[in-house]
Tab-separated table of C-alpha atoms in Angstrom:
chain	number	residue	atom	x	y	z
W	1	MET	CA	-5.578	-34.426	-48.318
W	2	GLY	CA	-3.820	-37.197	-46.424
W	3	VAL	CA	-3.979	-39.514	-49.418
W	4	PRO	CA	-0.993	-41.768	-50.091
W	5	LEU	CA	0.726	-40.727	-53.295
W	6	ILE	CA	0.506	-43.783	-55.456
W	7	MET	CA	2.105	-43.320	-58.853
W	8	VAL	CA	0.183	-46.278	-59.946
W	9	VAL	CA	1.147	-49.717	-61.316
W	10	THR	CA	2.616	-50.822	-64.597
W	11	LYS	CA	1.405	-48.654	-67.412
W	12	PHE	CA	-0.329	-45.880	-65.554
W	13	ASN	CA	1.351	-42.549	-66.094
W	14	GLU	CA	0.599	-38.883	-66.467
W	15	GLU	CA	-0.793	-39.451	-69.933
W	16	LEU	CA	-3.897	-41.179	-68.629
W	17	PRO	CA	-6.655	-39.810	-70.910
W	18	LYS	CA	-8.939	-37.371	-69.151
W	19	ALA	CA	-11.994	-39.315	-70.359
W	20	THR	CA	-10.593	-42.449	-68.679
W	21	ALA	CA	-9.870	-40.571	-65.467
W	22	LYS	CA	-13.456	-39.366	-65.368
W	23	ARG	CA	-14.701	-42.933	-65.598
W	24	LEU	CA	-12.626	-44.125	-62.614
W	25	PRO	CA	-15.235	-43.176	-59.984
W	26	GLN	CA	-17.862	-45.016	-61.999
W	27	TYR	CA	-15.741	-48.165	-62.230
W	28	TYR	CA	-15.159	-47.924	-58.509
W	29	ARG	CA	-18.894	-47.606	-57.828
W	30	ILE	CA	-19.682	-50.598	-60.048
W	31	PHE	CA	-17.145	-52.868	-58.341
W	32	LYS	CA	-18.286	-51.778	-54.879
W	33	GLN	CA	-21.836	-52.657	-55.829
W	34	LEU	CA	-20.817	-56.034	-57.281
W	35	VAL	CA	-18.922	-56.902	-54.088
W	36	ALA	CA	-21.918	-55.800	-52.005
W	37	ASP	CA	-24.111	-58.042	-54.175
W	38	LYS	CA	-21.693	-60.928	-53.541
W	39	VAL	CA	-20.744	-61.249	-57.209
W	40	ASP	CA	-17.220	-62.750	-57.361
W	41	ARG	CA	-16.242	-61.974	-60.921
W	42	THR	CA	-17.395	-60.062	-63.952
W	43	ASN	CA	-16.272	-59.181	-67.480
W	44	SER	CA	-15.869	-56.130	-69.679
W	45	GLN	CA	-19.272	-56.630	-71.362
W	46	GLU	CA	-21.119	-56.519	-68.058
W	47	ILE	CA	-19.191	-53.494	-66.838
W	48	ALA	CA	-19.710	-51.733	-70.161
W	49	LYS	CA	-23.440	-52.351	-69.960
W	50	LYS	CA	-23.661	-50.896	-66.457
W	51	LEU	CA	-21.645	-47.881	-67.541
W	52	GLY	CA	-23.398	-47.254	-70.838
W	53	VAL	CA	-20.245	-47.457	-72.975
W	54	ASP	CA	-18.966	-50.187	-75.275
W	55	SER	CA	-16.851	-53.021	-73.918
W	56	ALA	CA	-13.816	-52.031	-76.018
W	57	THR	CA	-13.704	-48.773	-74.052
W	58	VAL	CA	-13.638	-50.688	-70.776
W	59	ARG	CA	-10.881	-53.030	-71.976
W	60	ARG	CA	-8.833	-50.105	-73.293
W	61	ASP	CA	-9.254	-48.181	-70.025
W	62	PHE	CA	-8.258	-51.201	-67.939
W	63	SER	CA	-5.299	-52.015	-70.198
W	64	LEU	CA	-3.783	-48.655	-69.209
W	65	PHE	CA	-3.345	-50.036	-65.705
W	66	GLY	CA	-1.711	-53.287	-66.752
W	67	GLU	CA	-3.127	-56.760	-66.189
W	68	LEU	CA	-6.268	-56.342	-64.119
W	69	GLY	CA	-8.048	-59.442	-65.372
W	70	ARG	CA	-7.191	-62.906	-66.654
W	71	ARG	CA	-8.150	-64.182	-70.079
W	72	GLY	CA	-11.087	-66.578	-69.800
W	73	TYR	CA	-11.706	-65.643	-66.184
W	74	GLY	CA	-12.574	-61.989	-66.305
W	75	TYR	CA	-12.206	-59.594	-63.393
W	76	ASP	CA	-12.130	-60.476	-59.716
W	77	THR	CA	-14.546	-57.998	-58.174
W	78	VAL	CA	-12.858	-57.692	-54.754
W	79	ALA	CA	-9.435	-57.152	-56.317
W	80	LEU	CA	-10.775	-54.530	-58.695
W	81	ARG	CA	-12.760	-52.742	-55.989
W	82	ASN	CA	-9.590	-52.491	-53.924
W	83	PHE	CA	-7.583	-51.378	-56.934
W	84	PHE	CA	-9.928	-48.490	-57.734
W	85	SER	CA	-10.280	-47.602	-54.064
W	86	ASN	CA	-6.522	-47.140	-53.843
W	87	LEU	CA	-6.350	-45.330	-57.142
W	88	LEU	CA	-8.986	-42.836	-56.014
W	89	GLY	CA	-7.447	-42.422	-52.589
W	90	ASP	CA	-10.663	-43.652	-51.031
W	91	SER	CA	-8.787	-45.561	-48.364
W	92	ALA	CA	-8.048	-42.264	-46.601
W	93	GLU	CA	-10.483	-39.764	-45.117
W	94	THR	CA	-10.827	-36.551	-47.115
W	95	ASN	CA	-12.188	-33.504	-45.373
W	96	ILE	CA	-13.629	-30.730	-47.478
W	97	ALA	CA	-14.544	-27.074	-46.955
W	98	LEU	CA	-17.575	-25.552	-48.660
W	99	VAL	CA	-18.047	-21.856	-49.421
W	100	GLY	CA	-21.557	-20.542	-50.051
W	101	VAL	CA	-24.244	-21.824	-47.708
W	102	GLY	CA	-27.262	-20.938	-49.841
W	103	ASN	CA	-29.747	-23.482	-51.162
W	104	LEU	CA	-27.210	-25.371	-53.207
W	105	GLY	CA	-24.568	-25.262	-50.484
W	106	ARG	CA	-26.960	-26.675	-47.908
W	107	ALA	CA	-28.017	-29.393	-50.335
W	108	LEU	CA	-24.384	-30.345	-50.911
W	109	ILE	CA	-23.675	-30.428	-47.169
W	110	HIS	CA	-26.670	-32.708	-46.768
W	111	TYR	CA	-25.713	-34.889	-49.772
W	112	ARG	CA	-24.435	-38.170	-48.436
W	113	PHE	CA	-20.947	-38.197	-49.930
W	114	HIS	CA	-19.798	-39.987	-46.833
W	115	ASP	CA	-22.280	-42.854	-46.894
W	116	ARG	CA	-20.271	-44.907	-49.320
W	117	ASN	CA	-17.059	-42.904	-49.560
W	118	LYS	CA	-14.553	-41.367	-47.231
W	119	MET	CA	-15.245	-37.799	-48.246
W	120	ARG	CA	-16.902	-35.389	-45.893
W	121	ILE	CA	-17.696	-31.684	-45.816
W	122	THR	CA	-16.470	-30.635	-42.380
W	123	GLN	CA	-16.458	-26.836	-42.597
W	124	ALA	CA	-18.695	-24.315	-44.324
W	125	TYR	CA	-18.171	-20.615	-44.984
W	126	ASP	CA	-20.224	-17.641	-46.026
W	127	VAL	CA	-20.105	-13.858	-45.720
W	128	ALA	CA	-21.063	-12.132	-42.482
W	129	GLY	CA	-24.488	-11.228	-43.906
W	130	ASN	CA	-25.609	-14.871	-43.969
W	131	PRO	CA	-27.493	-15.546	-40.708
W	132	LEU	CA	-26.128	-19.102	-40.634
W	133	VAL	CA	-22.602	-17.813	-39.940
W	134	GLY	CA	-21.729	-18.708	-36.371
W	135	THR	CA	-24.201	-21.614	-36.286
W	136	LYS	CA	-24.145	-25.239	-37.382
W	137	THR	CA	-26.199	-26.705	-40.225
W	138	GLU	CA	-28.798	-29.387	-39.509
W	139	ASP	CA	-26.066	-31.879	-40.420
W	140	GLY	CA	-23.796	-30.492	-37.697
W	141	VAL	CA	-21.351	-28.704	-39.991
W	142	PRO	CA	-20.095	-25.407	-38.525
W	143	VAL	CA	-20.582	-22.309	-40.677
W	144	TYR	CA	-17.768	-19.774	-40.345
W	145	ASN	CA	-17.190	-16.276	-41.620
W	146	ILE	CA	-15.176	-16.430	-44.852
W	147	SER	CA	-12.739	-13.944	-43.314
W	148	ASP	CA	-11.624	-16.713	-40.903
W	149	ILE	CA	-10.858	-19.321	-43.542
W	150	LYS	CA	-7.076	-18.893	-43.734
W	151	LYS	CA	-6.699	-19.100	-39.972
W	152	ASN	CA	-9.073	-22.079	-39.705
W	153	LEU	CA	-7.557	-24.116	-42.520
W	154	ALA	CA	-4.061	-23.683	-41.147
W	155	ASP	CA	-5.080	-26.047	-38.324
W	156	THR	CA	-6.384	-28.754	-40.689
W	157	ASN	CA	-5.262	-30.985	-43.528
W	158	ILE	CA	-8.051	-29.675	-45.778
W	159	GLU	CA	-6.869	-29.090	-49.348
W	160	THR	CA	-10.194	-29.484	-51.129
W	161	ALA	CA	-13.056	-27.002	-51.331
W	162	ILE	CA	-16.448	-26.659	-52.950
W	163	ILE	CA	-17.600	-23.292	-54.334
W	164	SER	CA	-21.384	-22.878	-54.310
W	165	VAL	CA	-21.673	-19.086	-54.262
W	166	GLN	CA	-23.237	-16.798	-56.867
W	167	SER	CA	-21.262	-16.727	-60.125
W	168	ASP	CA	-20.069	-13.171	-59.755
W	169	ARG	CA	-18.289	-14.060	-56.485
W	170	ALA	CA	-16.694	-17.271	-57.749
W	171	GLN	CA	-13.287	-15.929	-58.791
W	172	GLU	CA	-12.920	-13.844	-55.635
W	173	VAL	CA	-13.724	-16.912	-53.502
W	174	ALA	CA	-11.311	-19.072	-55.506
W	175	ASP	CA	-8.526	-16.553	-54.871
W	176	ILE	CA	-9.277	-16.576	-51.137
W	177	LEU	CA	-9.306	-20.385	-51.061
W	178	ILE	CA	-6.006	-20.707	-52.881
W	179	ASP	CA	-4.418	-18.125	-50.613
W	180	ALA	CA	-5.612	-20.269	-47.690
W	181	GLY	CA	-3.848	-23.354	-49.067
W	182	ILE	CA	-6.594	-25.091	-51.040
W	183	LYS	CA	-5.250	-27.202	-53.946
W	184	GLY	CA	-8.459	-28.505	-55.500
W	185	ILE	CA	-11.812	-26.832	-56.160
W	186	LEU	CA	-15.148	-28.326	-57.125
W	187	ASN	CA	-16.832	-25.356	-58.801
W	188	PHE	CA	-20.637	-25.303	-58.936
W	189	THR	CA	-20.851	-21.924	-60.660
W	190	PRO	CA	-20.901	-21.476	-64.445
W	191	ARG	CA	-17.924	-19.117	-64.130
W	192	ARG	CA	-14.625	-20.478	-65.428
W	193	LEU	CA	-11.977	-19.952	-62.730
W	194	GLU	CA	-8.526	-18.607	-63.477
W	195	VAL	CA	-6.007	-20.501	-61.354
W	196	SER	CA	-2.318	-21.367	-61.489
W	197	ASP	CA	-1.075	-24.715	-62.791
W	198	ASP	CA	-0.706	-26.297	-59.370
W	199	ILE	CA	-4.419	-25.917	-58.635
W	200	THR	CA	-6.998	-28.430	-59.882
W	201	VAL	CA	-10.519	-27.296	-60.746
W	202	GLN	CA	-13.442	-29.583	-61.544
W	203	SER	CA	-16.543	-27.737	-62.706
W	204	VAL	CA	-20.152	-28.837	-62.464
W	205	ASP	CA	-22.208	-26.472	-64.600
W	206	LEU	CA	-25.853	-27.337	-64.044
W	207	THR	CA	-27.069	-25.176	-66.929
W	208	SER	CA	-24.679	-26.917	-69.312
W	209	GLU	CA	-25.835	-30.318	-68.090
W	210	LEU	CA	-29.429	-29.378	-68.811
W	211	GLN	CA	-28.589	-27.905	-72.220
W	212	THR	CA	-26.643	-31.025	-73.115
W	213	LEU	CA	-29.679	-33.137	-72.235
W	214	LEU	CA	-31.948	-30.937	-74.391
W	215	PHE	CA	-29.496	-31.113	-77.269
W	216	PHE	CA	-29.345	-34.920	-77.203
W	217	MET	CA	-33.152	-35.124	-76.974
W	218	GLN	CA	-33.513	-32.849	-79.978
W	219	ASP	CA	-30.846	-34.737	-81.902
W	220	LYS	CA	-32.584	-38.054	-81.172
W	221	LYS	CA	-35.918	-36.680	-82.393
W	222	ALA	CA	-34.368	-35.292	-85.581
W	223	SER	CA	-32.577	-38.591	-86.295
W	224	ASN	CA	-35.837	-40.498	-85.900
W	225	GLN	CA	-37.779	-38.382	-88.345
V	1	MET	CA	-40.238	-29.509	-75.748
V	2	GLY	CA	-41.467	-27.113	-78.417
V	3	VAL	CA	-38.014	-26.886	-79.946
V	4	PRO	CA	-37.778	-26.672	-83.737
V	5	LEU	CA	-36.174	-29.793	-85.117
V	6	ILE	CA	-33.120	-28.534	-86.893
V	7	MET	CA	-31.053	-31.272	-88.506
V	8	VAL	CA	-28.266	-28.854	-88.572
V	9	VAL	CA	-26.205	-27.316	-91.395
V	10	THR	CA	-23.624	-28.760	-93.713
V	11	LYS	CA	-21.597	-31.400	-91.972
V	12	PHE	CA	-23.539	-31.913	-88.778
V	13	ASN	CA	-25.015	-35.387	-88.497
V	14	GLU	CA	-25.759	-38.085	-85.972
V	15	GLU	CA	-22.088	-38.910	-85.641
V	16	LEU	CA	-21.317	-35.700	-83.795
V	17	PRO	CA	-18.834	-36.858	-81.110
V	18	LYS	CA	-20.344	-36.902	-77.649
V	19	ALA	CA	-17.400	-34.873	-76.319
V	20	THR	CA	-18.165	-32.147	-78.864
V	21	ALA	CA	-21.863	-32.189	-78.003
V	22	LYS	CA	-21.004	-31.676	-74.362
V	23	ARG	CA	-18.963	-28.589	-75.226
V	24	LEU	CA	-21.826	-26.927	-77.130
V	25	PRO	CA	-23.390	-25.280	-74.056
V	26	GLN	CA	-19.967	-23.927	-73.122
V	27	TYR	CA	-19.412	-22.451	-76.578
V	28	TYR	CA	-22.854	-20.908	-76.380
V	29	ARG	CA	-22.083	-19.381	-72.978
V	30	ILE	CA	-18.784	-17.949	-74.227
V	31	PHE	CA	-20.346	-16.300	-77.284
V	32	LYS	CA	-23.221	-14.883	-75.233
V	33	GLN	CA	-20.697	-13.351	-72.859
V	34	LEU	CA	-18.605	-11.932	-75.722
V	35	VAL	CA	-21.689	-10.324	-77.267
V	36	ALA	CA	-22.679	-8.931	-73.859
V	37	ASP	CA	-19.157	-7.534	-73.542
V	38	LYS	CA	-19.522	-5.905	-76.985
V	39	VAL	CA	-16.707	-7.952	-78.521
V	40	ASP	CA	-17.403	-8.243	-82.276
V	41	ARG	CA	-15.096	-11.052	-83.256
V	42	THR	CA	-12.831	-13.654	-81.735
V	43	ASN	CA	-10.651	-16.601	-82.756
V	44	SER	CA	-10.101	-20.219	-81.815
V	45	GLN	CA	-7.173	-19.412	-79.504
V	46	GLU	CA	-9.266	-17.074	-77.391
V	47	ILE	CA	-12.186	-19.479	-77.228
V	48	ALA	CA	-9.863	-22.359	-76.355
V	49	LYS	CA	-8.346	-20.339	-73.539
V	50	LYS	CA	-11.748	-19.539	-72.057
V	51	LEU	CA	-12.761	-23.180	-72.305
V	52	GLY	CA	-9.538	-24.715	-71.014
V	53	VAL	CA	-8.887	-26.872	-74.088
V	54	ASP	CA	-6.426	-26.471	-76.959
V	55	SER	CA	-7.340	-24.427	-80.009
V	56	ALA	CA	-7.135	-27.441	-82.348
V	57	THR	CA	-10.051	-28.946	-80.429
V	58	VAL	CA	-12.101	-25.795	-80.978
V	59	ARG	CA	-11.291	-25.692	-84.693
V	60	ARG	CA	-12.095	-29.405	-85.079
V	61	ASP	CA	-15.410	-28.998	-83.223
V	62	PHE	CA	-16.403	-26.001	-85.329
V	63	SER	CA	-15.368	-27.686	-88.577
V	64	LEU	CA	-18.061	-30.301	-87.919
V	65	PHE	CA	-20.654	-27.604	-88.479
V	66	GLY	CA	-19.202	-26.280	-91.723
V	67	GLU	CA	-17.806	-22.803	-92.261
V	68	LEU	CA	-18.464	-20.843	-89.103
V	69	GLY	CA	-15.573	-18.427	-89.453
V	70	ARG	CA	-13.527	-16.787	-92.177
V	71	ARG	CA	-9.788	-17.230	-92.600
V	72	GLY	CA	-7.972	-14.147	-91.370
V	73	TYR	CA	-11.110	-12.727	-89.780
V	74	GLY	CA	-12.039	-15.270	-87.136
V	75	TYR	CA	-15.517	-15.701	-85.751
V	76	ASP	CA	-18.297	-13.142	-85.700
V	77	THR	CA	-19.568	-13.297	-82.137
V	78	VAL	CA	-23.214	-12.397	-82.859
V	79	ALA	CA	-23.453	-14.919	-85.696
V	80	LEU	CA	-21.916	-17.655	-83.551
V	81	ARG	CA	-24.082	-16.864	-80.543
V	82	ASN	CA	-27.152	-17.182	-82.760
V	83	PHE	CA	-25.830	-20.361	-84.312
V	84	PHE	CA	-25.338	-22.083	-80.946
V	85	SER	CA	-28.607	-20.713	-79.616
V	86	ASN	CA	-30.451	-22.389	-82.488
V	87	LEU	CA	-28.426	-25.556	-82.196
V	88	LEU	CA	-29.280	-25.844	-78.506
V	89	GLY	CA	-32.917	-24.959	-79.048
V	90	ASP	CA	-32.490	-21.970	-76.762
V	91	SER	CA	-34.744	-19.835	-78.935
V	92	ALA	CA	-37.766	-21.718	-77.551
V	93	GLU	CA	-39.007	-21.900	-73.972
V	94	THR	CA	-38.422	-25.265	-72.304
V	95	ASN	CA	-40.519	-26.159	-69.299
V	96	ILE	CA	-39.235	-28.821	-66.969
V	97	ALA	CA	-40.703	-30.992	-64.214
V	98	LEU	CA	-38.667	-31.893	-61.130
V	99	VAL	CA	-39.246	-34.936	-58.920
V	100	GLY	CA	-37.844	-34.947	-55.396
V	101	VAL	CA	-38.283	-31.716	-53.442
V	102	GLY	CA	-35.664	-32.371	-50.778
V	103	ASN	CA	-32.613	-30.170	-50.225
V	104	LEU	CA	-31.169	-30.769	-53.667
V	105	GLY	CA	-34.521	-30.429	-55.391
V	106	ARG	CA	-35.202	-27.102	-53.718
V	107	ALA	CA	-31.729	-25.894	-54.640
V	108	LEU	CA	-32.308	-26.846	-58.275
V	109	ILE	CA	-35.690	-25.087	-58.337
V	110	HIS	CA	-33.973	-22.017	-56.955
V	111	TYR	CA	-31.013	-22.278	-59.344
V	112	ARG	CA	-31.375	-19.567	-61.946
V	113	PHE	CA	-31.487	-21.661	-65.107
V	114	HIS	CA	-33.875	-19.099	-66.533
V	115	ASP	CA	-31.757	-16.020	-65.950
V	116	ARG	CA	-29.734	-16.474	-69.080
V	117	ASN	CA	-31.520	-19.360	-70.772
V	118	LYS	CA	-35.055	-20.247	-71.708
V	119	MET	CA	-35.275	-23.242	-69.413
V	120	ARG	CA	-37.526	-23.183	-66.406
V	121	ILE	CA	-38.684	-25.685	-63.790
V	122	THR	CA	-42.446	-25.149	-63.758
V	123	GLN	CA	-43.711	-28.169	-61.813
V	124	ALA	CA	-42.335	-30.156	-58.887
V	125	TYR	CA	-43.387	-33.509	-57.486
V	126	ASP	CA	-42.854	-35.548	-54.360
V	127	VAL	CA	-44.574	-38.323	-52.446
V	128	ALA	CA	-47.583	-37.593	-50.244
V	129	GLY	CA	-45.391	-37.727	-47.139
V	130	ASN	CA	-43.534	-34.549	-48.112
V	131	PRO	CA	-45.259	-31.625	-46.363
V	132	LEU	CA	-44.495	-29.382	-49.349
V	133	VAL	CA	-46.939	-31.342	-51.537
V	134	GLY	CA	-49.938	-29.117	-52.187
V	135	THR	CA	-47.939	-25.923	-51.622
V	136	LYS	CA	-45.676	-23.736	-53.723
V	137	THR	CA	-41.922	-23.327	-53.208
V	138	GLU	CA	-40.494	-19.924	-52.302
V	139	ASP	CA	-39.868	-19.534	-56.030
V	140	GLY	CA	-43.557	-20.018	-56.801
V	141	VAL	CA	-43.265	-23.512	-58.281
V	142	PRO	CA	-46.249	-25.746	-57.390
V	143	VAL	CA	-45.414	-29.061	-55.679
V	144	TYR	CA	-47.767	-31.893	-56.672
V	145	ASN	CA	-48.247	-35.452	-55.529
V	146	ILE	CA	-46.267	-37.782	-57.796
V	147	SER	CA	-49.454	-39.808	-58.311
V	148	ASP	CA	-50.849	-36.869	-60.318
V	149	ILE	CA	-47.958	-36.541	-62.735
V	150	LYS	CA	-49.417	-38.396	-65.706
V	151	LYS	CA	-52.644	-36.426	-65.561
V	152	ASN	CA	-50.812	-33.109	-65.090
V	153	LEU	CA	-48.271	-33.606	-67.854
V	154	ALA	CA	-50.956	-34.537	-70.356
V	155	ASP	CA	-52.027	-30.875	-70.303
V	156	THR	CA	-48.514	-29.538	-70.968
V	157	ASN	CA	-45.729	-29.761	-73.530
V	158	ILE	CA	-43.243	-30.868	-70.846
V	159	GLU	CA	-40.925	-33.629	-72.082
V	160	THR	CA	-37.988	-32.993	-69.764
V	161	ALA	CA	-37.635	-33.908	-66.095
V	162	ILE	CA	-35.091	-33.739	-63.314
V	163	ILE	CA	-34.766	-36.582	-60.799
V	164	SER	CA	-33.462	-35.452	-57.411
V	165	VAL	CA	-34.824	-38.216	-55.184
V	166	GLN	CA	-32.897	-40.729	-53.059
V	167	SER	CA	-30.962	-43.248	-55.186
V	168	ASP	CA	-33.110	-46.210	-54.285
V	169	ARG	CA	-36.194	-44.502	-55.716
V	170	ALA	CA	-34.540	-43.318	-58.939
V	171	GLN	CA	-35.517	-46.178	-61.269
V	172	GLU	CA	-39.086	-46.248	-59.998
V	173	VAL	CA	-39.392	-42.497	-60.585
V	174	ALA	CA	-37.835	-42.805	-64.049
V	175	ASP	CA	-40.416	-45.459	-64.978
V	176	ILE	CA	-43.247	-43.207	-63.788
V	177	LEU	CA	-41.854	-40.244	-65.736
V	178	ILE	CA	-41.490	-42.211	-68.957
V	179	ASP	CA	-44.992	-43.587	-68.588
V	180	ALA	CA	-46.163	-39.975	-68.266
V	181	GLY	CA	-44.527	-39.014	-71.583
V	182	ILE	CA	-41.136	-37.669	-70.477
V	183	LYS	CA	-38.419	-38.079	-73.148
V	184	GLY	CA	-35.377	-36.674	-71.364
V	185	ILE	CA	-34.140	-37.029	-67.782
V	186	LEU	CA	-31.462	-35.129	-65.903
V	187	ASN	CA	-30.527	-37.645	-63.203
V	188	PHE	CA	-28.943	-36.298	-60.013
V	189	THR	CA	-28.703	-39.698	-58.321
V	190	PRO	CA	-25.690	-42.000	-58.632
V	191	ARG	CA	-28.005	-44.770	-59.853
V	192	ARG	CA	-27.699	-45.651	-63.532
V	193	LEU	CA	-31.175	-45.662	-65.053
V	194	GLU	CA	-32.407	-48.386	-67.373
V	195	VAL	CA	-34.446	-46.774	-70.129
V	196	SER	CA	-35.438	-47.615	-73.704
V	197	ASP	CA	-33.566	-46.193	-76.695
V	198	ASP	CA	-35.976	-43.346	-77.317
V	199	ILE	CA	-35.298	-41.823	-73.886
V	200	THR	CA	-32.289	-39.588	-73.229
V	201	VAL	CA	-30.616	-39.563	-69.812
V	202	GLN	CA	-27.948	-37.124	-68.684
V	203	SER	CA	-26.462	-37.965	-65.289
V	204	VAL	CA	-24.834	-35.635	-62.783
V	205	ASP	CA	-23.142	-37.778	-60.166
V	206	LEU	CA	-21.856	-35.440	-57.461
V	207	THR	CA	-19.794	-38.136	-55.751
V	208	SER	CA	-18.061	-38.947	-59.035
V	209	GLU	CA	-17.344	-35.280	-59.664
V	210	LEU	CA	-15.700	-35.015	-56.259
V	211	GLN	CA	-13.729	-38.237	-56.719
V	212	THR	CA	-12.553	-37.057	-60.121
V	213	LEU	CA	-11.305	-33.843	-58.538
V	214	LEU	CA	-9.455	-35.779	-55.826
V	215	PHE	CA	-7.941	-38.079	-58.417
V	216	PHE	CA	-6.605	-35.205	-60.526
V	217	MET	CA	-5.227	-33.487	-57.395
V	218	GLN	CA	-3.425	-36.658	-56.369
V	219	ASP	CA	-2.163	-37.233	-59.898
V	220	LYS	CA	-0.821	-33.669	-60.050
V	221	LYS	CA	0.961	-34.101	-56.718
V	222	ALA	CA	2.493	-37.405	-57.788
V	223	SER	CA	3.665	-35.953	-61.112
V	224	ASN	CA	5.359	-33.089	-59.308
V	225	GLN	CA	7.341	-35.289	-56.966
C-alpha cells in the first residue's frame, strides 16, 4: 500500500473501538472542508452537528488519540486535518484493483475517489467473456483477464482490491485476490467472505443499507403514532 | 411505503441501539439462507460466526426482542426468518424512486434488490440535460425529468428515494424529494444532508468505506510488527 506504518500517538492502540475507526474518514472529511472554507478552529459541538452524533461521542473519540484540542480554544482545523490525513494514510498514493466490470464496477471506476483523496483504481479485471477485457474504460483504466491478476500484481504495490462481481462468484474471486497478494478487500456483494486473519474485509451491502433505511422509517412512523 | 406499522413485540421500543438496527438486515439474510438450505434450527454461535461478531452480541440483540429461541433448542430458522421479515417490513412491496441516472444510478437500478427482497426501483429522475430523460433504462425503469417528480409521486405510494447525483446537487435534490413527499433517503453522495426530524437519511459514503478499509489494513500491519 506504500503507507507509512504509524502506530499512532499517545493513547491510540489496537483497542480503538470499531465504531470510532469507522468515523475517522468522516472526521477527516469535515476538517478538510473546514480548512477549504478557511475556518481556523472549531469545537466538538460543531463537529458533532456535522456528523449527526452527539458531542460527547466526538470528545470521547478524540480523547483516544490524546490531546488534540485545547480547553477554551477548541480544535485547530489545519492541525486536525493533518492528523487525520496521517492516521488514514492519505498522505501516500494508494492504488487499487477492481474485479467485476459490470454496471457497478464501471460506476466505481468512474466514482471520483481521487478528487479529494489519494486513492485510485488503476487496474480492472473480469472474465474472458466480458467484451471489455483487453480494452480500457472511458476513465482510462485497463481491463485485464482475471487469469492475469497474479502476474500483473507482482509488478505493483497494490494490496487493496474491490469486488463488484455477482454474489455467487465473490468467494472464488476473494481466493484469487488473496493468492495474488491482496491484503484488503472492499466487498460490494452481499456474500460474507471467508478469509484468514491477516486479510481485512470491508463490506458494503446495498440491500442491507436499503433495508436499514426502511426499518428506521417504519420505526419513526410507529413512534410518532 | 405500504408497510404495516408494527411496534414490535415484548421488549422492542424506540431505544433499540442503532448498531443492533443495522444488523437486522444481516440477521434476516442469514435466516433466509438457512431456510433455503433446509436447516431447521441454529444457535447464537453459528449466527455470530456467519456475521463476524461474537455470540454475546447476537444473544444481546435477540434478547431485545423477547424470547426468540428456547434454551437447549436454539432458534427455529423459519420462525426467525418470518420474525425478521415482518420487522423489516419485507412482507410488503416497497417501491423506490432514484434521482441521478449517471453511472452509479444505472448500476443501482440494475442491482438486483428485488431478487430476494420486495424492494424495487420503479422510477428514475434526472435533469433535462440527461439524454436518458424520456426513455426507459435497459431494466425497463422510466427516466423522468426531475421537474415532474412532485406530480408523479402524488399518484404513487412511494416514500423512499435514492440520491445518486453529484455531491454539490445532493442537498437541492433532497429538498425537492422532501417537498414531493419522500420520507426516507438513501444518500450515495458524501454530502451530509440537512433534513427535518421526520425524515430518515441513510448514507453510503464510498470514499469513507474505502478509507475505513485502508485504516484497518494499516492498523493490522502495525499491530503485527
